[in-house]
PDB file of C-alpha atoms in Angstrom:
ATOM      1  CA  PHE A   7    -155.450  64.354  71.864  1.00 72.00           C
ATOM      2  CA  ASP A   8    -152.625  62.656  69.979  1.00 79.00           C
ATOM      3  CA  GLY A   9    -152.076  58.939  70.335  1.00 92.00           C
ATOM      4  CA  LEU A  10    -155.673  57.958  71.160  1.00 95.00           C
ATOM      5  CA  GLY A  11    -157.561  55.183  69.348  1.00 97.00           C
ATOM      6  CA  LEU A  12    -160.873  53.361  69.691  1.00 97.00           C
ATOM      7  CA  LEU A  13    -161.996  49.777  68.998  1.00 98.00           C
ATOM      8  CA  VAL A  14    -165.718  49.223  68.412  1.00 97.00           C
ATOM      9  CA  THR A  15    -168.048  46.497  67.201  1.00 96.00           C
ATOM     10  CA  GLU A  16    -168.232  46.063  63.433  1.00 95.00           C
ATOM     11  CA  GLY A  17    -170.850  48.418  62.019  1.00 94.00           C
ATOM     12  CA  PHE A  18    -170.608  50.950  64.857  1.00 94.00           C
ATOM     13  CA  ARG A  19    -167.624  53.001  63.761  1.00 94.00           C
ATOM     14  CA  HIS A  20    -169.513  56.299  64.010  1.00 93.00           C
ATOM     15  CA  ILE A  21    -170.562  56.105  67.673  1.00 91.00           C
ATOM     16  CA  ILE A  22    -168.709  59.239  68.748  1.00 89.00           C
ATOM     17  CA  GLU A  23    -169.323  60.998  65.424  1.00 89.00           C
ATOM     18  CA  ILE A  24    -173.098  60.750  65.762  1.00 85.00           C
ATOM     19  CA  ALA A  25    -173.014  61.406  69.526  1.00 84.00           C
ATOM     20  CA  ARG A  26    -176.378  62.710  70.799  1.00 81.00           C
ATOM     21  CA  GLN A  27    -179.059  64.835  69.154  1.00 76.00           C
ATOM     22  CA  SER A  28    -179.486  67.002  72.235  1.00 74.00           C
ATOM     23  CA  VAL A  29    -178.221  70.585  72.028  1.00 73.00           C
ATOM     24  CA  PRO A  30    -176.991  72.581  75.051  1.00 69.00           C
ATOM     25  CA  ASP A  31    -179.429  75.369  76.042  1.00 67.00           C
ATOM     26  CA  GLY A  32    -182.223  73.846  73.964  1.00 65.00           C
ATOM     27  CA  TYR A  33    -182.887  73.449  70.276  1.00 63.00           C
ATOM     28  CA  GLY A  34    -183.105  77.216  69.820  1.00 62.00           C
ATOM     29  CA  ASN A  35    -179.321  77.109  69.966  1.00 64.00           C
ATOM     30  CA  SER A  36    -179.058  74.443  67.255  1.00 67.00           C
ATOM     31  CA  PHE A  37    -178.178  76.958  64.523  1.00 73.00           C
ATOM     32  CA  PHE A  38    -175.090  78.129  66.387  1.00 74.00           C
ATOM     33  CA  TRP A  39    -173.931  75.161  68.427  1.00 74.00           C
ATOM     34  CA  VAL A  40    -171.062  73.113  67.035  1.00 77.00           C
ATOM     35  CA  LYS A  41    -170.307  69.641  68.331  1.00 79.00           C
ATOM     36  CA  PRO A  42    -167.032  69.487  70.273  1.00 79.00           C
ATOM     37  CA  LYS A  43    -163.991  68.199  68.457  1.00 85.00           C
ATOM     38  CA  ARG A  44    -163.984  64.411  68.458  1.00 88.00           C
ATOM     39  CA  LEU A  45    -161.533  62.889  70.902  1.00 90.00           C
ATOM     40  CA  VAL A  46    -160.670  60.293  68.258  1.00 94.00           C
ATOM     41  CA  PRO A  47    -160.694  61.082  64.520  1.00 93.00           C
ATOM     42  CA  LEU A  48    -162.597  58.606  62.387  1.00 93.00           C
ATOM     43  CA  HIS A  49    -159.465  57.103  60.828  1.00 94.00           C
ATOM     44  CA  LEU A  50    -158.325  56.011  64.302  1.00 96.00           C
ATOM     45  CA  VAL A  51    -161.569  54.152  65.045  1.00 96.00           C
ATOM     46  CA  ARG A  52    -161.369  50.473  64.055  1.00 97.00           C
ATOM     47  CA  GLU A  53    -164.163  47.919  63.844  1.00 96.00           C
ATOM     48  CA  ILE A  54    -163.914  44.426  65.308  1.00 96.00           C
ATOM     49  CA  PRO A  55    -166.150  41.535  64.105  1.00 97.00           C
ATOM     50  CA  GLY A  56    -168.011  39.932  67.009  1.00 96.00           C
ATOM     51  CA  ARG A  57    -171.368  40.658  68.591  1.00 95.00           C
ATOM     52  CA  MET A  58    -173.270  40.233  71.834  1.00 95.00           C
ATOM     53  CA  THR A  59    -176.991  40.751  72.348  1.00 95.00           C
ATOM     54  CA  PHE A  60    -178.358  43.053  75.023  1.00 94.00           C
ATOM     55  CA  LYS A  61    -178.960  39.927  77.087  1.00 94.00           C
ATOM     56  CA  GLY A  62    -175.276  39.020  76.926  1.00 93.00           C
ATOM     57  CA  GLU A  63    -175.672  36.183  74.430  1.00 94.00           C
ATOM     58  CA  GLU A  64    -172.975  35.754  71.793  1.00 94.00           C
ATOM     59  CA  ILE A  65    -174.361  35.805  68.248  1.00 95.00           C
ATOM     60  CA  THR A  66    -171.070  36.415  66.402  1.00 96.00           C
ATOM     61  CA  PRO A  67    -167.738  35.080  67.751  1.00 96.00           C
ATOM     62  CA  LEU A  68    -164.924  37.542  68.296  1.00 96.00           C
ATOM     63  CA  ASP A  69    -162.461  37.636  65.384  1.00 96.00           C
ATOM     64  CA  GLU A  70    -159.186  37.576  67.304  1.00 96.00           C
ATOM     65  CA  ALA A  71    -157.034  37.890  64.181  1.00 96.00           C
ATOM     66  CA  ALA A  72    -158.956  41.055  63.290  1.00 96.00           C
ATOM     67  CA  VAL A  73    -158.183  42.440  66.742  1.00 96.00           C
ATOM     68  CA  VAL A  74    -154.452  42.005  66.160  1.00 97.00           C
ATOM     69  CA  ARG A  75    -154.670  43.618  62.715  1.00 97.00           C
ATOM     70  CA  ALA A  76    -156.697  46.557  64.000  1.00 97.00           C
ATOM     71  CA  VAL A  77    -154.404  47.277  66.936  1.00 97.00           C
ATOM     72  CA  GLU A  78    -151.322  46.887  64.750  1.00 96.00           C
ATOM     73  CA  ALA A  79    -152.749  49.416  62.291  1.00 96.00           C
ATOM     74  CA  LEU A  80    -153.478  51.864  65.104  1.00 96.00           C
ATOM     75  CA  SER A  81    -150.030  51.368  66.595  1.00 95.00           C
ATOM     76  CA  ASP A  82    -148.437  52.085  63.218  1.00 95.00           C
ATOM     77  CA  LYS A  83    -150.320  55.405  63.174  1.00 95.00           C
ATOM     78  CA  GLY A  84    -148.835  56.437  66.507  1.00 94.00           C
ATOM     79  CA  VAL A  85    -151.668  55.354  68.793  1.00 96.00           C
ATOM     80  CA  ARG A  86    -150.485  54.568  72.328  1.00 96.00           C
ATOM     81  CA  CYS A  87    -153.775  54.622  74.237  1.00 97.00           C
ATOM     82  CA  ILE A  88    -156.738  52.485  73.147  1.00 97.00           C
ATOM     83  CA  GLY A  89    -160.301  52.515  74.386  1.00 97.00           C
ATOM     84  CA  VAL A  90    -162.404  49.390  73.809  1.00 97.00           C
ATOM     85  CA  CYS A  91    -166.180  49.822  73.614  1.00 97.00           C
ATOM     86  CA  LEU A  92    -168.031  46.838  72.156  1.00 96.00           C
ATOM     87  CA  MET A  93    -171.798  46.593  71.838  1.00 95.00           C
ATOM     88  CA  HIS A  94    -173.462  45.323  75.001  1.00 95.00           C
ATOM     89  CA  GLY A  95    -170.139  44.795  76.742  1.00 94.00           C
ATOM     90  CA  TYR A  96    -171.928  45.684  79.975  1.00 94.00           C
ATOM     91  CA  ALA A  97    -174.123  42.559  79.628  1.00 95.00           C
ATOM     92  CA  ASN A  98    -171.258  40.201  78.776  1.00 96.00           C
ATOM     93  CA  ASP A  99    -167.668  41.380  78.992  1.00 95.00           C
ATOM     94  CA  ALA A 100    -166.098  38.230  77.500  1.00 96.00           C
ATOM     95  CA  HIS A 101    -165.226  39.854  74.169  1.00 97.00           C
ATOM     96  CA  GLU A 102    -163.807  42.995  75.739  1.00 96.00           C
ATOM     97  CA  ARG A 103    -161.754  41.020  78.239  1.00 96.00           C
ATOM     98  CA  ARG A 104    -160.351  38.913  75.413  1.00 97.00           C
ATOM     99  CA  VAL A 105    -159.472  42.031  73.415  1.00 97.00           C
ATOM    100  CA  GLY A 106    -157.629  43.335  76.469  1.00 97.00           C
ATOM    101  CA  GLU A 107    -155.723  40.060  76.802  1.00 97.00           C
ATOM    102  CA  ILE A 108    -154.739  40.105  73.127  1.00 97.00           C
ATOM    103  CA  ILE A 109    -153.455  43.666  73.348  1.00 97.00           C
ATOM    104  CA  ALA A 110    -151.516  42.894  76.540  1.00 96.00           C
ATOM    105  CA  LYS A 111    -149.891  39.895  74.848  1.00 96.00           C
ATOM    106  CA  HIS A 112    -149.012  41.372  71.455  1.00 96.00           C
ATOM    107  CA  PHE A 113    -148.706  45.084  72.322  1.00 96.00           C
ATOM    108  CA  PRO A 114    -147.603  45.269  75.971  1.00 95.00           C
ATOM    109  CA  ASP A 115    -146.483  48.904  75.716  1.00 95.00           C
ATOM    110  CA  LEU A 116    -149.961  50.203  74.883  1.00 96.00           C
ATOM    111  CA  PHE A 117    -152.381  51.577  77.461  1.00 97.00           C
ATOM    112  CA  VAL A 118    -155.880  50.069  77.351  1.00 97.00           C
ATOM    113  CA  SER A 119    -159.216  50.813  79.006  1.00 97.00           C
ATOM    114  CA  LEU A 120    -162.220  48.497  78.659  1.00 97.00           C
ATOM    115  CA  SER A 121    -165.691  50.022  78.792  1.00 96.00           C
ATOM    116  CA  SER A 122    -166.942  46.966  80.688  1.00 95.00           C
ATOM    117  CA  VAL A 123    -164.541  47.923  83.489  1.00 94.00           C
ATOM    118  CA  VAL A 124    -164.796  51.710  83.314  1.00 94.00           C
ATOM    119  CA  LEU A 125    -168.576  51.954  82.901  1.00 92.00           C
ATOM    120  CA  PRO A 126    -170.502  48.655  82.720  1.00 93.00           C
ATOM    121  CA  GLU A 127    -173.782  50.331  81.771  1.00 90.00           C
ATOM    122  CA  TYR A 128    -175.872  50.669  78.635  1.00 90.00           C
ATOM    123  CA  ARG A 129    -175.742  53.727  76.303  1.00 90.00           C
ATOM    124  CA  GLU A 130    -172.791  53.230  73.995  1.00 92.00           C
ATOM    125  CA  TYR A 131    -171.918  56.888  73.399  1.00 92.00           C
ATOM    126  CA  GLU A 132    -171.494  57.823  77.050  1.00 93.00           C
ATOM    127  CA  ARG A 133    -169.716  54.535  77.717  1.00 94.00           C
ATOM    128  CA  ALA A 134    -167.300  55.128  74.834  1.00 95.00           C
ATOM    129  CA  MET A 135    -166.560  58.730  75.836  1.00 94.00           C
ATOM    130  CA  THR A 136    -165.975  57.881  79.494  1.00 95.00           C
ATOM    131  CA  THR A 137    -163.686  55.022  78.462  1.00 96.00           C
ATOM    132  CA  LEU A 138    -161.705  57.266  76.107  1.00 96.00           C
ATOM    133  CA  ILE A 139    -161.217  59.932  78.768  1.00 94.00           C
ATOM    134  CA  ASP A 140    -160.106  57.221  81.195  1.00 96.00           C
ATOM    135  CA  VAL A 141    -157.424  55.826  78.888  1.00 96.00           C
ATOM    136  CA  MET A 142    -156.399  59.298  77.709  1.00 95.00           C
ATOM    137  CA  VAL A 143    -155.199  60.293  81.179  1.00 94.00           C
ATOM    138  CA  LYS A 144    -154.041  56.834  82.245  1.00 96.00           C
ATOM    139  CA  PRO A 145    -150.345  57.183  81.217  1.00 95.00           C
ATOM    140  CA  TYR A 146    -149.946  60.417  83.169  1.00 94.00           C
ATOM    141  CA  CYS A 147    -151.844  59.224  86.237  1.00 94.00           C
ATOM    142  CA  GLN A 148    -149.995  55.923  86.428  1.00 94.00           C
ATOM    143  CA  ARG A 149    -146.594  57.590  86.209  1.00 94.00           C
ATOM    144  CA  TYR A 150    -147.499  60.256  88.748  1.00 94.00           C
ATOM    145  CA  LEU A 151    -149.092  57.872  91.243  1.00 93.00           C
ATOM    146  CA  THR A 152    -146.229  55.393  90.949  1.00 92.00           C
ATOM    147  CA  ARG A 153    -143.723  58.125  91.802  1.00 92.00           C
ATOM    148  CA  ALA A 154    -145.928  59.456  94.601  1.00 92.00           C
ATOM    149  CA  ALA A 155    -146.336  55.999  96.159  1.00 90.00           C
ATOM    150  CA  GLU A 156    -142.590  55.385  95.991  1.00 89.00           C
ATOM    151  CA  LYS A 157    -141.905  58.751  97.624  1.00 89.00           C
ATOM    152  CA  VAL A 158    -144.405  58.134 100.424  1.00 89.00           C
ATOM    153  CA  SER A 159    -142.991  54.655 101.010  1.00 87.00           C
ATOM    154  CA  SER A 160    -139.406  55.934 101.122  1.00 87.00           C
ATOM    155  CA  LYS A 161    -140.398  58.428 103.815  1.00 85.00           C
ATOM    156  CA  GLY A 162    -142.070  55.731 105.890  1.00 84.00           C
ATOM    157  CA  ILE A 163    -145.364  57.614 105.921  1.00 81.00           C
ATOM    158  CA  GLY A 164    -148.332  55.393 106.782  1.00 73.00           C
ATOM    159  CA  PRO A 165    -149.143  51.902 105.540  1.00 75.00           C
ATOM    160  CA  SER A 166    -150.419  53.031 102.128  1.00 80.00           C
ATOM    161  CA  LEU A 167    -151.210  55.979  99.886  1.00 87.00           C
ATOM    162  CA  LEU A 168    -154.914  56.794  99.549  1.00 92.00           C
ATOM    163  CA  ILE A 169    -156.253  58.826  96.629  1.00 93.00           C
ATOM    164  CA  MET A 170    -159.360  61.013  96.671  1.00 94.00           C
ATOM    165  CA  GLN A 171    -162.137  60.129  94.218  1.00 94.00           C
ATOM    166  CA  SER A 172    -164.697  62.381  92.545  1.00 93.00           C
ATOM    167  CA  ASN A 173    -167.424  60.712  94.628  1.00 93.00           C
ATOM    168  CA  GLY A 174    -165.811  61.824  97.888  1.00 92.00           C
ATOM    169  CA  GLY A 175    -164.329  58.452  98.806  1.00 92.00           C
ATOM    170  CA  VAL A 176    -160.741  57.235  98.741  1.00 93.00           C
ATOM    171  CA  VAL A 177    -159.020  54.239  97.148  1.00 92.00           C
ATOM    172  CA  SER A 178    -155.492  52.879  96.970  1.00 92.00           C
ATOM    173  CA  ASP A 179    -153.048  54.375  94.495  1.00 91.00           C
ATOM    174  CA  LYS A 180    -153.161  51.183  92.410  1.00 92.00           C
ATOM    175  CA  ALA A 181    -156.966  51.257  92.183  1.00 93.00           C
ATOM    176  CA  ALA A 182    -156.904  54.931  91.234  1.00 93.00           C
ATOM    177  CA  ALA A 183    -154.304  54.326  88.521  1.00 93.00           C
ATOM    178  CA  ALA A 184    -156.417  51.517  87.072  1.00 93.00           C
ATOM    179  CA  ARG A 185    -159.478  53.789  86.661  1.00 94.00           C
ATOM    180  CA  PRO A 186    -158.213  57.380  86.600  1.00 94.00           C
ATOM    181  CA  VAL A 187    -161.496  58.777  85.245  1.00 94.00           C
ATOM    182  CA  THR A 188    -162.832  58.479  88.802  1.00 93.00           C
ATOM    183  CA  MET A 189    -160.391  61.232  89.852  1.00 93.00           C
ATOM    184  CA  LEU A 190    -161.541  63.904  87.370  1.00 88.00           C
ATOM    185  CA  LEU A 191    -163.139  66.139  90.009  1.00 88.00           C
ATOM    186  CA  SER A 192    -161.389  64.697  93.041  1.00 91.00           C
ATOM    187  CA  GLY A 193    -159.819  68.019  94.039  1.00 90.00           C
ATOM    188  CA  PRO A 194    -163.113  69.927  94.126  1.00 91.00           C
ATOM    189  CA  ALA A 195    -164.718  66.930  95.875  1.00 94.00           C
ATOM    190  CA  ALA A 196    -162.157  67.194  98.665  1.00 94.00           C
ATOM    191  CA  GLY A 197    -162.971  70.890  98.979  1.00 93.00           C
ATOM    192  CA  VAL A 198    -166.679  70.128  99.399  1.00 95.00           C
ATOM    193  CA  LEU A 199    -165.963  67.528 102.087  1.00 95.00           C
ATOM    194  CA  GLY A 200    -163.693  69.928 103.941  1.00 94.00           C
ATOM    195  CA  ALA A 201    -166.267  72.708 103.804  1.00 95.00           C
ATOM    196  CA  THR A 202    -168.996  70.323 104.984  1.00 95.00           C
ATOM    197  CA  HIS A 203    -166.887  69.321 107.976  1.00 95.00           C
ATOM    198  CA  MET A 204    -166.258  72.960 108.883  1.00 96.00           C
ATOM    199  CA  ALA A 205    -169.985  73.682 108.521  1.00 95.00           C
ATOM    200  CA  GLU A 206    -170.780  70.865 110.951  1.00 95.00           C
ATOM    201  CA  LEU A 207    -168.336  72.283 113.491  1.00 96.00           C
ATOM    202  CA  ALA A 208    -169.962  75.703 113.084  1.00 96.00           C
ATOM    203  CA  GLY A 209    -173.477  74.313 113.521  1.00 95.00           C
ATOM    204  CA  PHE A 210    -174.722  74.586 109.930  1.00 95.00           C
ATOM    205  CA  GLU A 211    -176.407  71.746 108.028  1.00 94.00           C
ATOM    206  CA  ASP A 212    -177.243  73.314 104.652  1.00 95.00           C
ATOM    207  CA  ILE A 213    -174.443  75.137 102.864  1.00 95.00           C
ATOM    208  CA  LEU A 214    -173.399  76.368  99.442  1.00 95.00           C
ATOM    209  CA  THR A 215    -169.678  75.830  98.911  1.00 94.00           C
ATOM    210  CA  LEU A 216    -167.533  78.124  96.769  1.00 92.00           C
ATOM    211  CA  ASP A 217    -164.047  76.930  95.893  1.00 91.00           C
ATOM    212  CA  VAL A 218    -162.071  79.502  93.899  1.00 87.00           C
ATOM    213  CA  GLY A 219    -158.776  78.268  92.510  1.00 83.00           C
ATOM    214  CA  GLY A 220    -156.332  79.740  90.064  1.00 83.00           C
ATOM    215  CA  THR A 221    -158.148  78.780  86.872  1.00 80.00           C
ATOM    216  CA  SER A 222    -161.607  77.589  87.930  1.00 84.00           C
ATOM    217  CA  THR A 223    -164.407  78.120  90.420  1.00 89.00           C
ATOM    218  CA  ASP A 224    -166.379  75.199  91.841  1.00 92.00           C
ATOM    219  CA  VAL A 225    -169.821  75.504  93.427  1.00 94.00           C
ATOM    220  CA  SER A 226    -171.744  72.751  95.210  1.00 94.00           C
ATOM    221  CA  LEU A 227    -174.800  72.342  97.429  1.00 93.00           C
ATOM    222  CA  THR A 228    -174.750  70.324 100.657  1.00 94.00           C
ATOM    223  CA  GLU A 229    -178.041  69.528 102.394  1.00 94.00           C
ATOM    224  CA  LYS A 230    -178.294  68.068 105.896  1.00 94.00           C
ATOM    225  CA  LEU A 231    -174.491  67.727 105.872  1.00 93.00           C
ATOM    226  CA  VAL A 232    -174.703  65.319 102.905  1.00 93.00           C
ATOM    227  CA  PRO A 233    -173.177  66.526  99.609  1.00 93.00           C
ATOM    228  CA  ASN A 234    -175.331  65.878  96.556  1.00 92.00           C
ATOM    229  CA  LEU A 235    -174.220  63.129  94.192  1.00 91.00           C
ATOM    230  CA  THR A 236    -174.592  62.746  90.437  1.00 90.00           C
ATOM    231  CA  SER A 237    -173.494  60.227  87.833  1.00 87.00           C
ATOM    232  CA  HIS A 238    -173.508  62.598  84.845  1.00 84.00           C
ATOM    233  CA  SER A 239    -171.132  65.434  84.112  1.00 83.00           C
ATOM    234  CA  LEU A 240    -169.608  67.381  81.234  1.00 79.00           C
ATOM    235  CA  VAL A 241    -165.877  67.979  80.952  1.00 78.00           C
ATOM    236  CA  GLU A 242    -165.149  70.488  78.185  1.00 75.00           C
ATOM    237  CA  ASN A 243    -168.522  69.515  76.648  1.00 78.00           C
ATOM    238  CA  TYR A 244    -167.583  65.818  76.680  1.00 85.00           C
ATOM    239  CA  PRO A 245    -169.985  63.584  78.634  1.00 86.00           C
ATOM    240  CA  VAL A 246    -168.512  61.679  81.555  1.00 89.00           C
ATOM    241  CA  LYS A 247    -170.616  59.157  83.412  1.00 91.00           C
ATOM    242  CA  THR A 248    -169.148  58.135  86.746  1.00 90.00           C
ATOM    243  CA  PRO A 249    -170.296  58.696  90.355  1.00 91.00           C
ATOM    244  CA  MET A 250    -169.186  62.112  91.597  1.00 92.00           C
ATOM    245  CA  LEU A 251    -170.234  64.925  93.879  1.00 94.00           C
ATOM    246  CA  ASP A 252    -172.591  67.332  92.122  1.00 92.00           C
ATOM    247  CA  ILE A 253    -170.230  70.229  91.474  1.00 91.00           C
ATOM    248  CA  ALA A 254    -170.731  73.039  88.957  1.00 88.00           C
ATOM    249  CA  THR A 255    -167.426  74.261  87.542  1.00 85.00           C
ATOM    250  CA  ILE A 256    -166.713  77.368  85.493  1.00 83.00           C
ATOM    251  CA  GLY A 257    -163.416  78.196  83.836  1.00 79.00           C
ATOM    252  CA  THR A 258    -162.739  81.380  85.792  1.00 84.00           C
ATOM    253  CA  GLY A 259    -160.513  81.616  88.852  1.00 86.00           C
ATOM    254  CA  GLY A 260    -158.222  83.927  90.739  1.00 88.00           C
ATOM    255  CA  GLY A 261    -155.722  84.064  87.898  1.00 90.00           C
ATOM    256  CA  SER A 262    -158.278  84.767  85.152  1.00 91.00           C
ATOM    257  CA  LEU A 263    -157.485  87.999  83.314  1.00 91.00           C
ATOM    258  CA  ALA A 264    -159.869  90.911  82.783  1.00 91.00           C
ATOM    259  CA  TRP A 265    -159.993  92.488  79.332  1.00 90.00           C
ATOM    260  CA  VAL A 266    -162.187  94.679  77.138  1.00 91.00           C
ATOM    261  CA  ASP A 267    -163.542  93.365  73.848  1.00 89.00           C
ATOM    262  CA  ASP A 268    -163.876  95.311  70.587  1.00 90.00           C
ATOM    263  CA  TYR A 269    -167.295  96.601  71.639  1.00 91.00           C
ATOM    264  CA  GLY A 270    -166.181  97.925  75.009  1.00 90.00           C
ATOM    265  CA  GLY A 271    -167.569  95.021  77.009  1.00 92.00           C
ATOM    266  CA  LEU A 272    -165.749  93.801  80.118  1.00 90.00           C
ATOM    267  CA  LYS A 273    -164.670  90.163  79.850  1.00 89.00           C
ATOM    268  CA  VAL A 274    -163.008  87.781  82.299  1.00 88.00           C
ATOM    269  CA  GLY A 275    -160.980  84.805  81.051  1.00 83.00           C
ATOM    270  CA  PRO A 276    -160.403  82.313  79.631  1.00 83.00           C
ATOM    271  CA  GLN A 277    -156.882  83.741  79.539  1.00 85.00           C
ATOM    272  CA  SER A 278    -155.040  83.308  82.825  1.00 87.00           C
ATOM    273  CA  SER A 279    -152.001  84.886  84.420  1.00 87.00           C
ATOM    274  CA  GLY A 280    -150.947  81.508  85.792  1.00 81.00           C
ATOM    275  CA  ALA A 281    -148.682  81.189  88.804  1.00 76.00           C
ATOM    276  CA  ASP A 282    -145.812  83.009  87.104  1.00 77.00           C
ATOM    277  CA  PRO A 283    -145.938  85.956  86.734  1.00 82.00           C
ATOM    278  CA  GLY A 284    -149.397  85.691  88.284  1.00 83.00           C
ATOM    279  CA  PRO A 285    -151.707  88.603  89.143  1.00 88.00           C
ATOM    280  CA  ILE A 286    -150.240  92.100  89.409  1.00 90.00           C
ATOM    281  CA  CYS A 287    -150.478  92.015  93.215  1.00 89.00           C
ATOM    282  CA  TYR A 288    -147.968  89.161  93.305  1.00 87.00           C
ATOM    283  CA  GLY A 289    -145.267  91.646  92.332  1.00 86.00           C
ATOM    284  CA  ARG A 290    -143.698  89.263  89.829  1.00 85.00           C
ATOM    285  CA  GLY A 291    -144.057  91.379  86.726  1.00 84.00           C
ATOM    286  CA  GLY A 292    -147.693  90.736  85.857  1.00 81.00           C
ATOM    287  CA  ARG A 293    -149.148  93.550  83.749  1.00 83.00           C
ATOM    288  CA  GLN A 294    -152.793  92.562  83.227  1.00 88.00           C
ATOM    289  CA  PRO A 295    -155.395  92.711  86.023  1.00 91.00           C
ATOM    290  CA  ALA A 296    -156.739  89.387  87.265  1.00 91.00           C
ATOM    291  CA  VAL A 297    -159.659  88.421  89.513  1.00 90.00           C
ATOM    292  CA  THR A 298    -157.269  88.311  92.483  1.00 90.00           C
ATOM    293  CA  ASP A 299    -156.255  91.927  91.821  1.00 92.00           C
ATOM    294  CA  ALA A 300    -159.918  92.956  91.876  1.00 91.00           C
ATOM    295  CA  ALA A 301    -160.328  91.213  95.240  1.00 90.00           C
ATOM    296  CA  VAL A 302    -157.312  93.101  96.621  1.00 92.00           C
ATOM    297  CA  VAL A 303    -158.637  96.461  95.409  1.00 92.00           C
ATOM    298  CA  LEU A 304    -162.077  95.760  96.865  1.00 91.00           C
ATOM    299  CA  GLY A 305    -160.509  94.800 100.197  1.00 82.00           C
TER     300      GLY A 305
END
């Protein structure tokens, strides 16, 4: 992602480079697994002098001049979105809050997310990644939600605009724009809630929901009419730690294309027909069969 930078405590520049030692599918896969591309290249990670203990006690004052220099250097390199993840910011957010104030004063056009706001919990890697994903989508979410709120207001619809969250709840448009990472799986979450309501009307308490969209399929388990919750998820192999409904997502949907590999094996996706031209059955000029076409043929 272009334009993304990270500020960390001095001596901890390699937080997202080191990541975790765990390997998906067990250590037997360690010979083949490659860590996902870093959201922020190392040259766009800057260290800030200043340190808190895990108890929230300051042992090294924040170097405010260094903050200005670091952000200025990032800005000169084209960075427009900055994540701030300082050691033990969850125990004492004073340094992070001050960094946010300095950036707002000297670089008002930059977008900033503080880990102490996004995820005030220990474990620096997950906190840094969740903060980076939050600030990465913040410009788009803020613009979109601002326009949506203005449109709703101009139509005189309701007292306010409420936005679905990944945990199944709703918040105001301003609250959602301030922490957009909480909306990552909000669409699938709404689908689970809708299916749970329909199950209740039909007299079922335990259901398995299947939500097939154009590019993805979402599966979730609801027990006793209560959807399961989790606080850990992976988005494109990047860890995200925020409360959300427990939904398993695969990158195959109704628009996913079927194809045959060099060995004669049938494959589905990740290529997609999209909405235009879409699957062949749309009659818009699509030439490759998609999952939707298979459903039509099967009746």
